[in-house]
Amino acid sequence: MENILMLNKTYLERKDRFFIPDECKGTELLSSTYALHFNENLQSLGYVLSPSAMSALLSCSVKSIGDLYSLIVDELKRKIGANVKHKPMYKNFPASVREKSDDELLHDQLFGYVADFFSILVDEDVREKIQFDGPVKERVTLSDGIEYKVINLGTEEECRTIFTNLMAGNKPLTEQDKDDLMWYLRGFEGAENSIPEKIPFKETLSFVVRIAIDMGFPIDKLPLKTAVDVLRVAVALSNGDVTLAKPTKFKHFSRKERTLLFSALEKIDTRYLLEDILRYEEPFKRLAEGTSLTREQRYKNRYPHLVAAMKRIQYGDKVQTYQGRLAHAYDAKDVEKEVALLLRRPGEFARALDKVLRDSKETETAMVLDSFRSVVDQVPTKTLWTLYTHFLYRTDNEGKERIVFPKGNPTEAKVIDPLSTSLSRELCNEVCLIIAEGILKQYANREPMGKVYISDELKRYAMPFAARSSNKNSMMLTRGTRLPLKEKLETLRLFVYWKGRDVDLSSFMMTEDFEYITHISYTNLWNRDRKGDMIAVHSGDITNAPHGASEFIDINVAALQKCYPTARYVAMNVYSFSQIPFKDIEVCFAGVMEREDADSGEIFEPATVKIKSDIDGNSVNTLPLLVDLKTREVIWVDLKSDSYGFNIEMTRKGIVMASKAIATSKIPTVYDVLLANVHARGGEYVDTPVDENGLLLNDVTIFAVDQGIRPMDTDVLVADYL
């Protein structure tokens, strides 16, 4: 039963669904009153049960359903940040803060810092005993209209497909993905049957092979085709970085592990073996040294090709490699040789296409395009979509600085020089056409789709191509996704909760050109208009929270736009003042609420949370989101930074760079990718998913925000449609 509950936890977290196992069914059935109470308790969190889920509960025994109920409520509370007691400095925020003078607010803040200092000295929370705004007052009942999220009934079979889809997807796994897969493959009976026959993404392959080796699963159906594949497995077994971006200290491999690694390497053609080893020469040398590969006679007898290849490299023999020949062709701008070599590796051809075209003379361009057209259907569609976007907007981006994230890592964001060589709009259009043909040709080989409804709202959601470093968020969003704000929105309430030493919440207002207007942080706790009314206000800076503390920032949207007509973007920033990485802070999460009436309801109202994200990772600064006041949208940013600084003024440059990178990026949307699938796979597009009576059509596959296959179903989107 415990494993079943854990499956349901993952199901709820990823799909807003749960299933009822047979063990929960019995003769002592739930009453309808019990089921209604179940639903009412979820409403306070902003959720409701679907009719089918409500009906299914009535078939469950009172005793068995208790565990399931606790799981659902506890998971939803954690998901939106309602699993802790939020304790801001001002317990009657925001009304009490608006009523105080600037001098009173400043006095309170200094007094709070003194209290925090003594708290550390006496190892007791002194601040907790201080009433900065008097006793807690009774609050008015929440008057906001709530848009409830629906919890649907699902099946155990569908829940298990989550793990298969994660492994079958052609994109990096997030840390959440890895944790879920690790638990499932290690702890669930029969989990090895969920491993797909093909795992296209190499990093995922190495991760799964590592677990398979540990668990004794057969790995014959997970072939390691290249030497780099094997190296990644060795790195994974050593708990290293399987992206191979950072050096790994290899573990002492067992005899079984050495046999697996060396046997896989021995099977690879010697020509390709040498080239692959030279691509990552140092890691392979350290692997050979640590395992005595070239020193022990038993290895020479069993793996002659492998040992001979490693000796050539260790002794410094000159080996003419693919990469060496390609680099020479690039230096000489020998386009014919470049193309001849790149045809052998279509994925690399795609990534180098812009450079090859820049190197090409007018008489060579047609040859380059024809050559790429001949292999375009062998390039992963994920790469093609990225390439398509690049060429679609290339002429618009010429002369502009570019911000890139190496291997999708936002902590290593770099500004690179503008494109120095122009390509004509006509040429870029022709490249886009070739890429589109390649995408459609690959999609056409998949199963037909039938009737399909795709909601226009999916144009707001970025397709999940890469989310390796993403924080866990309540909606499984991809960077660049835009969520519409409520029509009756009065106040944006940003929030952060943490335990430990000094995490700060700040907000940064910018123009359309990302120029600074004003900010709210511990250095500037409030902002008033000329009449003295609050535009934005902080709930008070707390520097020590051994039992947990919360900070809030209220931004009156209309007042901000009236006082600062050029304001376009509001950035939310969370940073560790103590410079302790977020991964070493016991608990830290942040998010934003939409409030129609800032004074009604509790300070933290779970049902009004727009999105909440856990703050983790080896960084001290993170930018969770932007608010676009012009389009009235929340833009999910989720970028981390290692830039050290003690306030928002010191980290302003990084905030502007990250905000601009995400807000102006051109990203293929879920809508774009699904529409391409419909065209290529013989789908019939329908305008509505319901019949004349408002009932869902049974023969239509629905893609929408709140029903059918949704943007948060990233495992399905990547495995079946990317």
mmCIF file with all atom_site columns, C-alpha atoms in Angstrom, residues 196-352:
data_model
loop_
_atom_site.group_PDB
_atom_site.id
_atom_site.type_symbol
_atom_site.label_atom_id
_atom_site.label_alt_id
_atom_site.label_comp_id
_atom_site.label_asym_id
_atom_site.label_entity_id
_atom_site.label_seq_id
_atom_site.pdbx_PDB_ins_code
_atom_site.Cartn_x
_atom_site.Cartn_y
_atom_site.Cartn_z
_atom_site.occupancy
_atom_site.B_iso_or_equiv
_atom_site.pdbx_formal_charge
_atom_site.auth_seq_id
_atom_site.auth_comp_id
_atom_site.auth_asym_id
_atom_site.auth_atom_id
_atom_site.pdbx_PDB_model_num
ATOM 1   C CA . PRO A 1 196 ? 11.337 1.452   -23.020 1.00 0.00 ? 196 PRO A CA 1
ATOM 2   C CA . GLU A 1 197 ? 13.258 -0.328  -25.749 1.00 0.00 ? 197 GLU A CA 1
ATOM 3   C CA . LYS A 1 198 ? 14.674 2.972   -26.972 1.00 0.00 ? 198 LYS A CA 1
ATOM 4   C CA . ILE A 1 199 ? 16.067 5.762   -24.809 1.00 0.00 ? 199 ILE A CA 1
ATOM 5   C CA . PRO A 1 200 ? 17.106 8.469   -27.281 1.00 0.00 ? 200 PRO A CA 1
ATOM 6   C CA . PHE A 1 201 ? 18.637 10.984  -24.892 1.00 0.00 ? 201 PHE A CA 1
ATOM 7   C CA . LYS A 1 202 ? 22.139 9.857   -23.961 1.00 0.00 ? 202 LYS A CA 1
ATOM 8   C CA . GLU A 1 203 ? 22.202 11.391  -20.488 1.00 0.00 ? 203 GLU A CA 1
ATOM 9   C CA . THR A 1 204 ? 18.959 9.611   -19.627 1.00 0.00 ? 204 THR A CA 1
ATOM 10  C CA . LEU A 1 205 ? 20.340 6.366   -21.045 1.00 0.00 ? 205 LEU A CA 1
ATOM 11  C CA . SER A 1 206 ? 23.372 6.518   -18.749 1.00 0.00 ? 206 SER A CA 1
ATOM 12  C CA . PHE A 1 207 ? 21.163 7.326   -15.760 1.00 0.00 ? 207 PHE A CA 1
ATOM 13  C CA . VAL A 1 208 ? 18.857 4.354   -16.415 1.00 0.00 ? 208 VAL A CA 1
ATOM 14  C CA . VAL A 1 209 ? 21.730 1.952   -17.170 1.00 0.00 ? 209 VAL A CA 1
ATOM 15  C CA . ARG A 1 210 ? 23.350 2.897   -13.877 1.00 0.00 ? 210 ARG A CA 1
ATOM 16  C CA . ILE A 1 211 ? 20.170 2.009   -11.961 1.00 0.00 ? 211 ILE A CA 1
ATOM 17  C CA . ALA A 1 212 ? 19.712 -1.157  -14.033 1.00 0.00 ? 212 ALA A CA 1
ATOM 18  C CA . ILE A 1 213 ? 23.228 -2.291  -13.139 1.00 0.00 ? 213 ILE A CA 1
ATOM 19  C CA . ASP A 1 214 ? 22.660 -1.606  -9.443  1.00 0.00 ? 214 ASP A CA 1
ATOM 20  C CA . MET A 1 215 ? 19.325 -3.445  -9.464  1.00 0.00 ? 215 MET A CA 1
ATOM 21  C CA . GLY A 1 216 ? 20.461 -6.350  -11.627 1.00 0.00 ? 216 GLY A CA 1
ATOM 22  C CA . PHE A 1 217 ? 18.036 -5.549  -14.449 1.00 0.00 ? 217 PHE A CA 1
ATOM 23  C CA . PRO A 1 218 ? 18.882 -6.907  -17.912 1.00 0.00 ? 218 PRO A CA 1
ATOM 24  C CA . ILE A 1 219 ? 20.397 -4.153  -20.056 1.00 0.00 ? 219 ILE A CA 1
ATOM 25  C CA . ASP A 1 220 ? 20.586 -5.998  -23.382 1.00 0.00 ? 220 ASP A CA 1
ATOM 26  C CA . LYS A 1 221 ? 17.759 -3.861  -24.740 1.00 0.00 ? 221 LYS A CA 1
ATOM 27  C CA . LEU A 1 222 ? 19.655 -0.705  -23.771 1.00 0.00 ? 222 LEU A CA 1
ATOM 28  C CA . PRO A 1 223 ? 22.610 -0.914  -26.168 1.00 0.00 ? 223 PRO A CA 1
ATOM 29  C CA . LEU A 1 224 ? 25.563 1.383   -25.603 1.00 0.00 ? 224 LEU A CA 1
ATOM 30  C CA . LYS A 1 225 ? 26.430 2.339   -29.168 1.00 0.00 ? 225 LYS A CA 1
ATOM 31  C CA . THR A 1 226 ? 29.363 4.719   -28.723 1.00 0.00 ? 226 THR A CA 1
ATOM 32  C CA . ALA A 1 227 ? 32.369 5.062   -26.455 1.00 0.00 ? 227 ALA A CA 1
ATOM 33  C CA . VAL A 1 228 ? 30.875 8.283   -25.083 1.00 0.00 ? 228 VAL A CA 1
ATOM 34  C CA . ASP A 1 229 ? 27.723 6.344   -24.111 1.00 0.00 ? 229 ASP A CA 1
ATOM 35  C CA . VAL A 1 230 ? 29.910 4.014   -22.065 1.00 0.00 ? 230 VAL A CA 1
ATOM 36  C CA . LEU A 1 231 ? 31.841 6.913   -20.549 1.00 0.00 ? 231 LEU A CA 1
ATOM 37  C CA . ARG A 1 232 ? 28.585 8.499   -19.398 1.00 0.00 ? 232 ARG A CA 1
ATOM 38  C CA . VAL A 1 233 ? 27.630 5.231   -17.665 1.00 0.00 ? 233 VAL A CA 1
ATOM 39  C CA . ALA A 1 234 ? 31.010 5.153   -15.892 1.00 0.00 ? 234 ALA A CA 1
ATOM 40  C CA . VAL A 1 235 ? 30.440 8.753   -14.805 1.00 0.00 ? 235 VAL A CA 1
ATOM 41  C CA . ALA A 1 236 ? 26.895 7.962   -13.648 1.00 0.00 ? 236 ALA A CA 1
ATOM 42  C CA . LEU A 1 237 ? 28.147 4.999   -11.612 1.00 0.00 ? 237 LEU A CA 1
ATOM 43  C CA . SER A 1 238 ? 30.596 7.426   -9.978  1.00 0.00 ? 238 SER A CA 1
ATOM 44  C CA . ASN A 1 239 ? 27.840 9.984   -9.234  1.00 0.00 ? 239 ASN A CA 1
ATOM 45  C CA . GLY A 1 240 ? 29.455 12.464  -11.619 1.00 0.00 ? 240 GLY A CA 1
ATOM 46  C CA . ASP A 1 241 ? 28.157 14.967  -14.165 1.00 0.00 ? 241 ASP A CA 1
ATOM 47  C CA . VAL A 1 242 ? 26.792 12.920  -17.079 1.00 0.00 ? 242 VAL A CA 1
ATOM 48  C CA . THR A 1 243 ? 26.738 16.016  -19.291 1.00 0.00 ? 243 THR A CA 1
ATOM 49  C CA . LEU A 1 244 ? 30.551 15.596  -19.149 1.00 0.00 ? 244 LEU A CA 1
ATOM 50  C CA . ALA A 1 245 ? 30.893 19.348  -18.620 1.00 0.00 ? 245 ALA A CA 1
ATOM 51  C CA . LYS A 1 246 ? 32.730 18.837  -15.316 1.00 0.00 ? 246 LYS A CA 1
ATOM 52  C CA . PRO A 1 247 ? 35.501 16.347  -14.399 1.00 0.00 ? 247 PRO A CA 1
ATOM 53  C CA . THR A 1 248 ? 34.534 13.234  -12.453 1.00 0.00 ? 248 THR A CA 1
ATOM 54  C CA . LYS A 1 249 ? 36.508 11.344  -9.840  1.00 0.00 ? 249 LYS A CA 1
ATOM 55  C CA . PHE A 1 250 ? 35.850 7.756   -10.850 1.00 0.00 ? 250 PHE A CA 1
ATOM 56  C CA . LYS A 1 251 ? 34.913 5.257   -8.171  1.00 0.00 ? 251 LYS A CA 1
ATOM 57  C CA . HIS A 1 252 ? 36.571 1.884   -7.669  1.00 0.00 ? 252 HIS A CA 1
ATOM 58  C CA . PHE A 1 253 ? 34.539 -0.231  -10.065 1.00 0.00 ? 253 PHE A CA 1
ATOM 59  C CA . SER A 1 254 ? 33.539 -3.761  -9.175  1.00 0.00 ? 254 SER A CA 1
ATOM 60  C CA . ARG A 1 255 ? 34.574 -6.653  -11.396 1.00 0.00 ? 255 ARG A CA 1
ATOM 61  C CA . LYS A 1 256 ? 31.027 -6.854  -12.753 1.00 0.00 ? 256 LYS A CA 1
ATOM 62  C CA . GLU A 1 257 ? 31.015 -3.147  -13.600 1.00 0.00 ? 257 GLU A CA 1
ATOM 63  C CA . ARG A 1 258 ? 34.418 -3.308  -15.305 1.00 0.00 ? 258 ARG A CA 1
ATOM 64  C CA . THR A 1 259 ? 33.309 -6.270  -17.383 1.00 0.00 ? 259 THR A CA 1
ATOM 65  C CA . LEU A 1 260 ? 30.212 -4.397  -18.530 1.00 0.00 ? 260 LEU A CA 1
ATOM 66  C CA . LEU A 1 261 ? 32.106 -1.199  -19.381 1.00 0.00 ? 261 LEU A CA 1
ATOM 67  C CA . PHE A 1 262 ? 35.056 -2.847  -21.128 1.00 0.00 ? 262 PHE A CA 1
ATOM 68  C CA . SER A 1 263 ? 32.893 -5.332  -23.058 1.00 0.00 ? 263 SER A CA 1
ATOM 69  C CA . ALA A 1 264 ? 30.753 -2.496  -24.394 1.00 0.00 ? 264 ALA A CA 1
ATOM 70  C CA . LEU A 1 265 ? 33.841 -0.541  -25.477 1.00 0.00 ? 265 LEU A CA 1
ATOM 71  C CA . GLU A 1 266 ? 35.441 -3.600  -27.091 1.00 0.00 ? 266 GLU A CA 1
ATOM 72  C CA . LYS A 1 267 ? 32.429 -4.068  -29.393 1.00 0.00 ? 267 LYS A CA 1
ATOM 73  C CA . ILE A 1 268 ? 32.795 -0.602  -30.946 1.00 0.00 ? 268 ILE A CA 1
ATOM 74  C CA . ASP A 1 269 ? 34.548 -0.288  -34.329 1.00 0.00 ? 269 ASP A CA 1
ATOM 75  C CA . THR A 1 270 ? 38.168 0.732   -33.649 1.00 0.00 ? 270 THR A CA 1
ATOM 76  C CA . ARG A 1 271 ? 37.997 3.759   -35.966 1.00 0.00 ? 271 ARG A CA 1
ATOM 77  C CA . TYR A 1 272 ? 35.047 5.271   -34.145 1.00 0.00 ? 272 TYR A CA 1
ATOM 78  C CA . LEU A 1 273 ? 36.388 4.117   -30.772 1.00 0.00 ? 273 LEU A CA 1
ATOM 79  C CA . LEU A 1 274 ? 39.545 6.198   -31.201 1.00 0.00 ? 274 LEU A CA 1
ATOM 80  C CA . GLU A 1 275 ? 37.618 9.271   -32.312 1.00 0.00 ? 275 GLU A CA 1
ATOM 81  C CA . ASP A 1 276 ? 35.213 9.076   -29.396 1.00 0.00 ? 276 ASP A CA 1
ATOM 82  C CA . ILE A 1 277 ? 38.000 8.574   -26.872 1.00 0.00 ? 277 ILE A CA 1
ATOM 83  C CA . LEU A 1 278 ? 39.873 11.582  -28.234 1.00 0.00 ? 278 LEU A CA 1
ATOM 84  C CA . ARG A 1 279 ? 36.740 13.749  -27.862 1.00 0.00 ? 279 ARG A CA 1
ATOM 85  C CA . TYR A 1 280 ? 37.024 13.149  -24.111 1.00 0.00 ? 280 TYR A CA 1
ATOM 86  C CA . GLU A 1 281 ? 40.661 12.193  -23.862 1.00 0.00 ? 281 GLU A CA 1
ATOM 87  C CA . GLU A 1 282 ? 41.313 13.146  -20.237 1.00 0.00 ? 282 GLU A CA 1
ATOM 88  C CA . PRO A 1 283 ? 38.304 11.333  -18.715 1.00 0.00 ? 283 PRO A CA 1
ATOM 89  C CA . PHE A 1 284 ? 39.155 8.187   -20.696 1.00 0.00 ? 284 PHE A CA 1
ATOM 90  C CA . LYS A 1 285 ? 42.794 8.355   -19.576 1.00 0.00 ? 285 LYS A CA 1
ATOM 91  C CA . ARG A 1 286 ? 41.704 8.651   -15.945 1.00 0.00 ? 286 ARG A CA 1
ATOM 92  C CA . LEU A 1 287 ? 39.275 5.776   -16.402 1.00 0.00 ? 287 LEU A CA 1
ATOM 93  C CA . ALA A 1 288 ? 42.016 3.571   -17.897 1.00 0.00 ? 288 ALA A CA 1
ATOM 94  C CA . GLU A 1 289 ? 44.486 4.542   -15.182 1.00 0.00 ? 289 GLU A CA 1
ATOM 95  C CA . GLY A 1 290 ? 42.049 3.907   -12.352 1.00 0.00 ? 290 GLY A CA 1
ATOM 96  C CA . THR A 1 291 ? 41.095 0.471   -13.671 1.00 0.00 ? 291 THR A CA 1
ATOM 97  C CA . SER A 1 292 ? 44.636 -0.607  -14.731 1.00 0.00 ? 292 SER A CA 1
ATOM 98  C CA . LEU A 1 293 ? 43.192 -1.252  -18.186 1.00 0.00 ? 293 LEU A CA 1
ATOM 99  C CA . THR A 1 294 ? 46.472 -1.057  -20.117 1.00 0.00 ? 294 THR A CA 1
ATOM 100 C CA . ARG A 1 295 ? 48.669 -2.569  -17.397 1.00 0.00 ? 295 ARG A CA 1
ATOM 101 C CA . GLU A 1 296 ? 47.070 -5.919  -16.617 1.00 0.00 ? 296 GLU A CA 1
ATOM 102 C CA . GLN A 1 297 ? 47.568 -8.844  -18.990 1.00 0.00 ? 297 GLN A CA 1
ATOM 103 C CA . ARG A 1 298 ? 44.076 -10.233 -18.397 1.00 0.00 ? 298 ARG A CA 1
ATOM 104 C CA . TYR A 1 299 ? 42.577 -7.101  -19.959 1.00 0.00 ? 299 TYR A CA 1
ATOM 105 C CA . LYS A 1 300 ? 44.950 -7.259  -22.935 1.00 0.00 ? 300 LYS A CA 1
ATOM 106 C CA . ASN A 1 301 ? 43.756 -10.807 -23.641 1.00 0.00 ? 301 ASN A CA 1
ATOM 107 C CA . ARG A 1 302 ? 40.031 -10.139 -23.208 1.00 0.00 ? 302 ARG A CA 1
ATOM 108 C CA . TYR A 1 303 ? 39.796 -6.632  -24.730 1.00 0.00 ? 303 TYR A CA 1
ATOM 109 C CA . PRO A 1 304 ? 42.613 -6.378  -27.307 1.00 0.00 ? 304 PRO A CA 1
ATOM 110 C CA . HIS A 1 305 ? 41.038 -3.635  -29.470 1.00 0.00 ? 305 HIS A CA 1
ATOM 111 C CA . LEU A 1 306 ? 40.196 -1.459  -26.468 1.00 0.00 ? 306 LEU A CA 1
ATOM 112 C CA . VAL A 1 307 ? 43.612 -1.813  -24.865 1.00 0.00 ? 307 VAL A CA 1
ATOM 113 C CA . ALA A 1 308 ? 45.384 -1.118  -28.177 1.00 0.00 ? 308 ALA A CA 1
ATOM 114 C CA . ALA A 1 309 ? 43.310 2.035   -28.715 1.00 0.00 ? 309 ALA A CA 1
ATOM 115 C CA . MET A 1 310 ? 43.997 3.323   -25.214 1.00 0.00 ? 310 MET A CA 1
ATOM 116 C CA . LYS A 1 311 ? 47.726 2.659   -25.555 1.00 0.00 ? 311 LYS A CA 1
ATOM 117 C CA . ARG A 1 312 ? 47.895 4.670   -28.768 1.00 0.00 ? 312 ARG A CA 1
ATOM 118 C CA . ILE A 1 313 ? 46.323 7.595   -26.956 1.00 0.00 ? 313 ILE A CA 1
ATOM 119 C CA . GLN A 1 314 ? 48.390 7.203   -23.773 1.00 0.00 ? 314 GLN A CA 1
ATOM 120 C CA . TYR A 1 315 ? 51.615 7.063   -25.795 1.00 0.00 ? 315 TYR A CA 1
ATOM 121 C CA . GLY A 1 316 ? 50.667 10.158  -27.762 1.00 0.00 ? 316 GLY A CA 1
ATOM 122 C CA . ASP A 1 317 ? 50.329 8.539   -31.190 1.00 0.00 ? 317 ASP A CA 1
ATOM 123 C CA . LYS A 1 318 ? 48.955 10.940  -33.751 1.00 0.00 ? 318 LYS A CA 1
ATOM 124 C CA . VAL A 1 319 ? 45.449 9.940   -34.719 1.00 0.00 ? 319 VAL A CA 1
ATOM 125 C CA . GLN A 1 320 ? 43.645 11.796  -37.453 1.00 0.00 ? 320 GLN A CA 1
ATOM 126 C CA . THR A 1 321 ? 40.172 12.262  -36.014 1.00 0.00 ? 321 THR A CA 1
ATOM 127 C CA . TYR A 1 322 ? 36.892 13.437  -37.403 1.00 0.00 ? 322 TYR A CA 1
ATOM 128 C CA . GLN A 1 323 ? 36.912 16.510  -35.174 1.00 0.00 ? 323 GLN A CA 1
ATOM 129 C CA . GLY A 1 324 ? 40.459 17.357  -36.219 1.00 0.00 ? 324 GLY A CA 1
ATOM 130 C CA . ARG A 1 325 ? 39.624 17.129  -39.903 1.00 0.00 ? 325 ARG A CA 1
ATOM 131 C CA . LEU A 1 326 ? 36.483 19.194  -39.390 1.00 0.00 ? 326 LEU A CA 1
ATOM 132 C CA . ALA A 1 327 ? 38.380 21.877  -37.456 1.00 0.00 ? 327 ALA A CA 1
ATOM 133 C CA . HIS A 1 328 ? 40.935 22.060  -40.282 1.00 0.00 ? 328 HIS A CA 1
ATOM 134 C CA . ALA A 1 329 ? 38.122 22.452  -42.834 1.00 0.00 ? 329 ALA A CA 1
ATOM 135 C CA . TYR A 1 330 ? 36.548 25.221  -40.742 1.00 0.00 ? 330 TYR A CA 1
ATOM 136 C CA . ASP A 1 331 ? 39.858 27.082  -40.483 1.00 0.00 ? 331 ASP A CA 1
ATOM 137 C CA . ALA A 1 332 ? 40.365 26.855  -44.242 1.00 0.00 ? 332 ALA A CA 1
ATOM 138 C CA . LYS A 1 333 ? 36.679 27.632  -44.924 1.00 0.00 ? 333 LYS A CA 1
ATOM 139 C CA . ASP A 1 334 ? 36.698 24.603  -47.212 1.00 0.00 ? 334 ASP A CA 1
ATOM 140 C CA . VAL A 1 335 ? 32.940 24.271  -47.537 1.00 0.00 ? 335 VAL A CA 1
ATOM 141 C CA . GLU A 1 336 ? 33.005 21.101  -49.651 1.00 0.00 ? 336 GLU A CA 1
ATOM 142 C CA . LYS A 1 337 ? 35.116 19.319  -47.047 1.00 0.00 ? 337 LYS A CA 1
ATOM 143 C CA . GLU A 1 338 ? 32.966 20.708  -44.212 1.00 0.00 ? 338 GLU A CA 1
ATOM 144 C CA . VAL A 1 339 ? 29.822 19.332  -45.835 1.00 0.00 ? 339 VAL A CA 1
ATOM 145 C CA . ALA A 1 340 ? 31.410 15.979  -46.689 1.00 0.00 ? 340 ALA A CA 1
ATOM 146 C CA . LEU A 1 341 ? 32.333 15.481  -43.037 1.00 0.00 ? 341 LEU A CA 1
ATOM 147 C CA . LEU A 1 342 ? 29.097 16.828  -41.558 1.00 0.00 ? 342 LEU A CA 1
ATOM 148 C CA . LEU A 1 343 ? 26.988 14.516  -43.700 1.00 0.00 ? 343 LEU A CA 1
ATOM 149 C CA . ARG A 1 344 ? 28.322 11.697  -41.537 1.00 0.00 ? 344 ARG A CA 1
ATOM 150 C CA . ARG A 1 345 ? 26.805 13.313  -38.452 1.00 0.00 ? 345 ARG A CA 1
ATOM 151 C CA . PRO A 1 346 ? 23.455 14.935  -39.295 1.00 0.00 ? 346 PRO A CA 1
ATOM 152 C CA . GLY A 1 347 ? 22.897 16.325  -35.799 1.00 0.00 ? 347 GLY A CA 1
ATOM 153 C CA . GLU A 1 348 ? 26.224 18.124  -35.899 1.00 0.00 ? 348 GLU A CA 1
ATOM 154 C CA . PHE A 1 349 ? 25.435 19.323  -39.421 1.00 0.00 ? 349 PHE A CA 1
ATOM 155 C CA . ALA A 1 350 ? 22.276 20.965  -38.087 1.00 0.00 ? 350 ALA A CA 1
ATOM 156 C CA . ARG A 1 351 ? 24.119 22.728  -35.270 1.00 0.00 ? 351 ARG A CA 1
ATOM 157 C CA . ALA A 1 352 ? 26.855 23.906  -37.680 1.00 0.00 ? 352 ALA A CA 1
#
